[in-house]
Amino acid sequence: MPRYDPKRIETKWQAYWDENETFKTPEEPTGPEKLYVLDMFPYPSGNGLHVGHPEGYTATDITCRFARMRGKHVLHPMGWDAFGLPAEQHAIKTGTHPSVTTYKNIDTFRRQLKMLGFSYDWNREFSTTDPDYFRWTQWIFLQIYDTWYDAACEWTGPDGKQRIGRGRPISELPIPPEIQDSGEEAVRRYQDKYRLAYQHEAPVNWCPALGTVLSNEEVDAEGRSERGDHPVERLPLRQWMLRITAYADRLGDDLDGVDWTESIKLLQRNWIGKSHGAEVDFYIGAPNAELQTELGTPVGFEQWKAIRSGGGLPQEAGSDVLRVYTTRPDTLYGATYMVLAPEHPYVERLTTAGQQQKVTEYCRQAALKSDLDRTDLAKEKTGVFTGAYAINPVSGEPVPIWVADYVLISYGTGAIMAVPAHDLRDWEFAAEFDIPITPVVAPPVGYKPSKDELALARDVDGEKECAFVGVGTAINSGDYNGLSTDEFKQKISADLAEQGLGSTAVNYKLRDWLFSRQHFWGEPFPIWHELDDDGNLTGLLRADADSELPVTLPENFDFKPHGRPDPPLDEAPDEWLFKTADDGTKLKRETNSMPQWAGSCWYYIRFCDPKNDQQFIDPEKEKYWLPVDLYIGGAEHAVLHLLYARFWHKVLFDRGHLSIPEPFQRLVNQGMILGEAELTGFKDQSGNWLSVEQVPADNFDGERVQLDSEQVTKKGEKFVLKENPAIIVESRAHKMSKSRGNVINPDDVVDRCGADALRLYEMFMGPLEQVKPWNMSGVEGVFRFLGKVWRMIADERADDVGLNAAVQDAAPTAEQSRVLHKTIKAVTEDIEKLSFNTAISRMMEFTNAIGSHDVRPVSVLKPFVQLLAPFAPHVAEECWQLLGETDTLTYAPWPEFDEKYLVESEIEIPVQVNGKLRAKIKIPADADQTTMQTAAEADETVAANLDGKQVVKVIVVPGRMVNFVVKG
RNA sequence: GCCGGAGUGGCGGAAUGGCAGACGCGCCGGAUUCAAAAUCCGGUGGCCGUAAUGGUCGUGUGGGUUCGAGUCCCACCUCCGGUACCA
């Protein structure tokens, strides 16, 4: 009677694990080898789990269960990244406090995760919204706030590695004497400029509809909000920034030591975007001097050069120069104009009276556009001439200064020297505005212009003329002529440095991190603003003392947006918002809140010591558990979350709170699970079929028809309609989404087939890192497999759960031993490789081989059940018990395979003639080459193929194959 | 455009440079059954062939290296993901 019944089995064992705290993490911070396996914790949305979540979770769970059976101490926790906009928007709509919604959603998520039988240590669960947790998030923020980056500091970390550059306490920042002399306030303001957390007036993405400011990542390419698709405009606002750029180098370099795929490392490196080049100063004259508007002899240039050659390059560019950054200092002689970003501070000053109106209007237009608009619309280069000139430091020639929005204020110095002959953007601009183009690099002999270069080519006297962006030999460059690009770069950088006109420089694409949000539902900043007598911010700050943490959110709060870009907390009750310090200074709380990234930046640390109310982590526990040995999550976090978390980690490392420099030793991104594959046909408005290539890419106004597989057939690469093979239909799987209606709910799957089947299917679909379409009958396939396992061990026809009569205390046959040990070997190796799909195939092969044997020895089945346990733990526990065990198999030692059972006395090998398979022969496994060749020649088919031919060569690979190379 | 990843049966996929398509889904045939479900057995890349332990073609396309290529090299095509003037 008892068929395989996942409902009964899974409920039973989940209760058992709960009661016995089976997965409680061993406490001692010493002892056997540890393994810390972490999932990227979820945002508990109101929709509950979808089938994408359990993919990574199952992979980590298998790894953990496997490790426990191999005697390791395993840390496998779960928690909630629960601050975020949806709960706040729900609050605005319904008046329900976000914490109520959040904790309700968490309950759903927890129930669903428990239903899947994951071996988390639930004692360690927390949410980023718990005051006991965000107390330490705030504490870490204060650590960052208390830190400045000493780029020159040489030191040896607790990991024994020598480094240059270290985050140090702000109290150790050297204060220049003139600042010191100006009093305490000047010192404080000076320090504030160097902190890793600082305030900055920044244009932000204000979304009136959401009533909030969005990060660049939350705005799509059309300049609309990712959530809700509302229009977004730019607005300057006081923001908190974190100086992640200080760590750019170390964030890039330390990637060498972690075990991530090269493609993810590359993604991070590209995001950091380190480039080497030079900074060069172009003389523009003192601020109040007559502007250089004539093409005559430059005024003051020679004197300036003389001063520079004596004093060297000032660390900060003075007001008499425009400083530019270039990766091609070798093209300095070809700089025929300069460009300032519209936001560049010198624009106004450099603009001549005649150009004033045009420049002002241009800058105003540029300010209205968002970053994305600006790049998007800028198919054609735009810009205006300021009327002013700078002096090329090497040639002494005046070069016109333009303003153009293709130069970004946020990269480099916000100003460039434009070398149209050797830069495509400059070429395009120069061609548009008729600016001279002077080639200064000769391409190598025989060079053919690239696609891009050709695309922008222009006709000069009937000849095609192209930009050249590659490396070559210097021309038109004075004494440097004839040098290769590389030699030139080195030489001119050295020369410029010697003359005090420039220096080598490094730049990064990485920007500082905009760390404040105008939300209610986020961690408050533990920061106070000093107020003047009129209640205005003075710009001076005070941090809360550690003892005052956590700073909790105000209890009674009206969630209705007040319609201003100021944060909602600006409307918080006065007793939360204001206080008077002991010295009588009036203080107002910071009302921005932290972004969702904050909580997820360090949760992996807290899991090691989640209940500690004295420290964010006990150093002993930190040393034992960190780093995370395996971290699995979605590729969407491959850049930002990982970069941010690594940054915090490094600050804490520099400040002596952590002993290792990198948090995540091994990282794996699981691939997305798509909805079921769909066949879609298209009809125009009159109901006629359209072939896929006739369907317009956008604005399709006809009808989409979901087709049955019966209605189509494959023709070449494509699927076509059976009734009209000229009509090609679309065949693809789409991302699961509510609007498409193809979302699979794990509750339904568990209800139909059980958690073990769901887990098994998610792993069986294909390689973990790959994108894969869901297929419901695939779940039924693995469900059948589990049924087979069940019948192999249990008696399906008995009234009560009992052993199948074929399961006996008998000695295994040689064949059974061989199959078992082959399976142990394969499954073990596959789990270690995270190749779970093939591991499951191996177990299916085992069942196919052993399942029908009349005598199935217990000594063969027990190890098999253990192999199955990490994948399908519930049914494995049940079988384990059936086989006579009384304790959970969670800690039953993993079976070892024995080589001796794997050797086969006789093997079958292929015989090829000229590389083509002609026969398969059986030979003794240890046959030598001569024996193999003789055996091969003796085969009838082979002999026939060799007959009358001349054997040129025979390749014999022992134990593998024989190949005859013949002629004639 | 640039950067990454991937193209193998009807589908998901497997294959240290050595028997392509393991395993599963689907499909076809059979057994069991009054019947069905469930289960079990067999077959299943294309073409040729009465048959097979037969022939032949076959891993996106075109070239190459090799006794031998899905796998290595070169050029290209398509799809998916990321990114957007970074000087």
Coordinates of C-alpha atoms (C1' of nucleotides) in Angstrom, one line a residue, chain B:
Chain B
rG1 C1' 29.7 49.4 -30.9
rC2 C1' 32.5 47.1 -26.9
rC3 C1' 33.0 43.1 -23.2
rG4 C1' 31.4 38.3 -21.6
rG5 C1' 28.7 33.4 -22.3
rA6 C1' 26.4 29.9 -25.4
rG7 C1' 25.2 27.2 -30.2
rU8 C1' 25.1 19.0 -30.0
rG9 C1' 18.3 14.7 -31.6
rG10 C1' 11.5 16.9 -31.2
rC11 C1' 13.2 19.1 -25.9
rG12 C1' 16.7 19.6 -21.2
rG13 C1' 21.4 18.0 -21.6
rA14 C1' 26.2 14.1 -21.5
rA15 C1' 31.1 13.4 -23.5
rU16 C1' 40.5 13.8 -19.6
rG17 C1' 41.8 15.3 -28.2
rG18 C1' 40.0 8.6 -28.8
rC19 C1' 32.9 4.5 -29.6
rA20 C1' 28.9 11.7 -30.4
rG21 C1' 23.9 11.9 -28.2
rA22 C1' 25.1 9.1 -21.1
rC23 C1' 20.8 10.4 -18.0
rG24 C1' 15.9 12.4 -18.3
rC25 C1' 11.6 14.3 -21.0
rG26 C1' 8.5 13.5 -25.2
rC27 C1' 7.0 10.0 -28.8
rC28 C1' 6.2 4.8 -30.8
rG29 C1' 5.4 -0.4 -29.8
rG30 C1' 4.5 -4.3 -26.2
rA31 C1' 3.3 -6.6 -21.2
rU32 C1' -0.1 -6.1 -17.0
rU33 C1' -5.5 -4.5 -16.4
rC34 C1' -12.6 -5.7 -17.5
rA35 C1' -10.7 -0.7 -18.4
rA36 C1' -7.7 3.1 -16.8
rA37 C1' -4.0 5.1 -13.6
rA38 C1' 0.5 3.4 -11.9
rU39 C1' 4.3 0.0 -13.1
rC40 C1' 7.5 -3.0 -16.2
rC41 C1' 9.9 -4.4 -21.1
rG42 C1' 11.6 -2.8 -26.0
rG43 C1' 12.5 1.0 -29.7
rU44 C1' 13.7 6.1 -30.8
rG45 C1' 19.6 11.6 -34.8
rG46 C1' 18.9 11.9 -40.5
rC47 C1' 19.2 9.3 -45.1
rC48 C1' 19.9 4.4 -47.8
rG49 C1' 18.7 -0.7 -46.8
rU50 C1' 14.3 -6.6 -46.5
rA51 C1' 17.7 -7.2 -42.6
rA52 C1' 22.4 -6.1 -39.5
rU53 C1' 27.2 -6.7 -35.6
rG54 C1' 25.3 -3.1 -42.9
rG55 C1' 26.4 1.6 -45.6
rU56 C1' 26.5 6.8 -45.3
rC57 C1' 25.9 11.8 -43.4
rG58 C1' 25.9 14.3 -38.8
rU59 C1' 27.8 18.6 -32.8
rG60 C1' 25.9 26.9 -36.0
rU61 C1' 29.1 28.1 -41.0
rG62 C1' 33.9 28.0 -43.7
rG63 C1' 39.0 26.9 -43.3
rG64 C1' 43.2 24.7 -40.5
rU65 C1' 46.2 21.5 -37.0
rU66 C1' 46.1 16.0 -35.9
rC67 C1' 46.5 9.0 -37.2
rG68 C1' 42.0 10.9 -34.9
rA69 C1' 38.3 17.3 -33.5
rG70 C1' 31.8 18.5 -30.3
rU71 C1' 36.6 19.3 -27.8
rC72 C1' 42.6 22.8 -30.1
rC73 C1' 43.7 27.2 -33.8
rC74 C1' 41.8 31.1 -37.5
rA75 C1' 37.7 33.7 -39.8
rC76 C1' 32.5 34.4 -39.8
rC77 C1' 27.0 33.8 -38.4
rU78 C1' 23.1 33.5 -34.7
rC79 C1' 21.1 33.8 -29.8
rC80 C1' 21.5 35.3 -24.6
rG81 C1' 23.5 38.5 -20.7
rG82 C1' 26.2 43.0 -19.3
rU83 C1' 27.6 47.9 -20.7
rA84 C1' 27.1 52.8 -23.0
rC85 C1' 31.2 58.9 -25.7
rC86 C1' 35.5 56.7 -19.3
rA87 C1' 39.8 60.8 -22.9

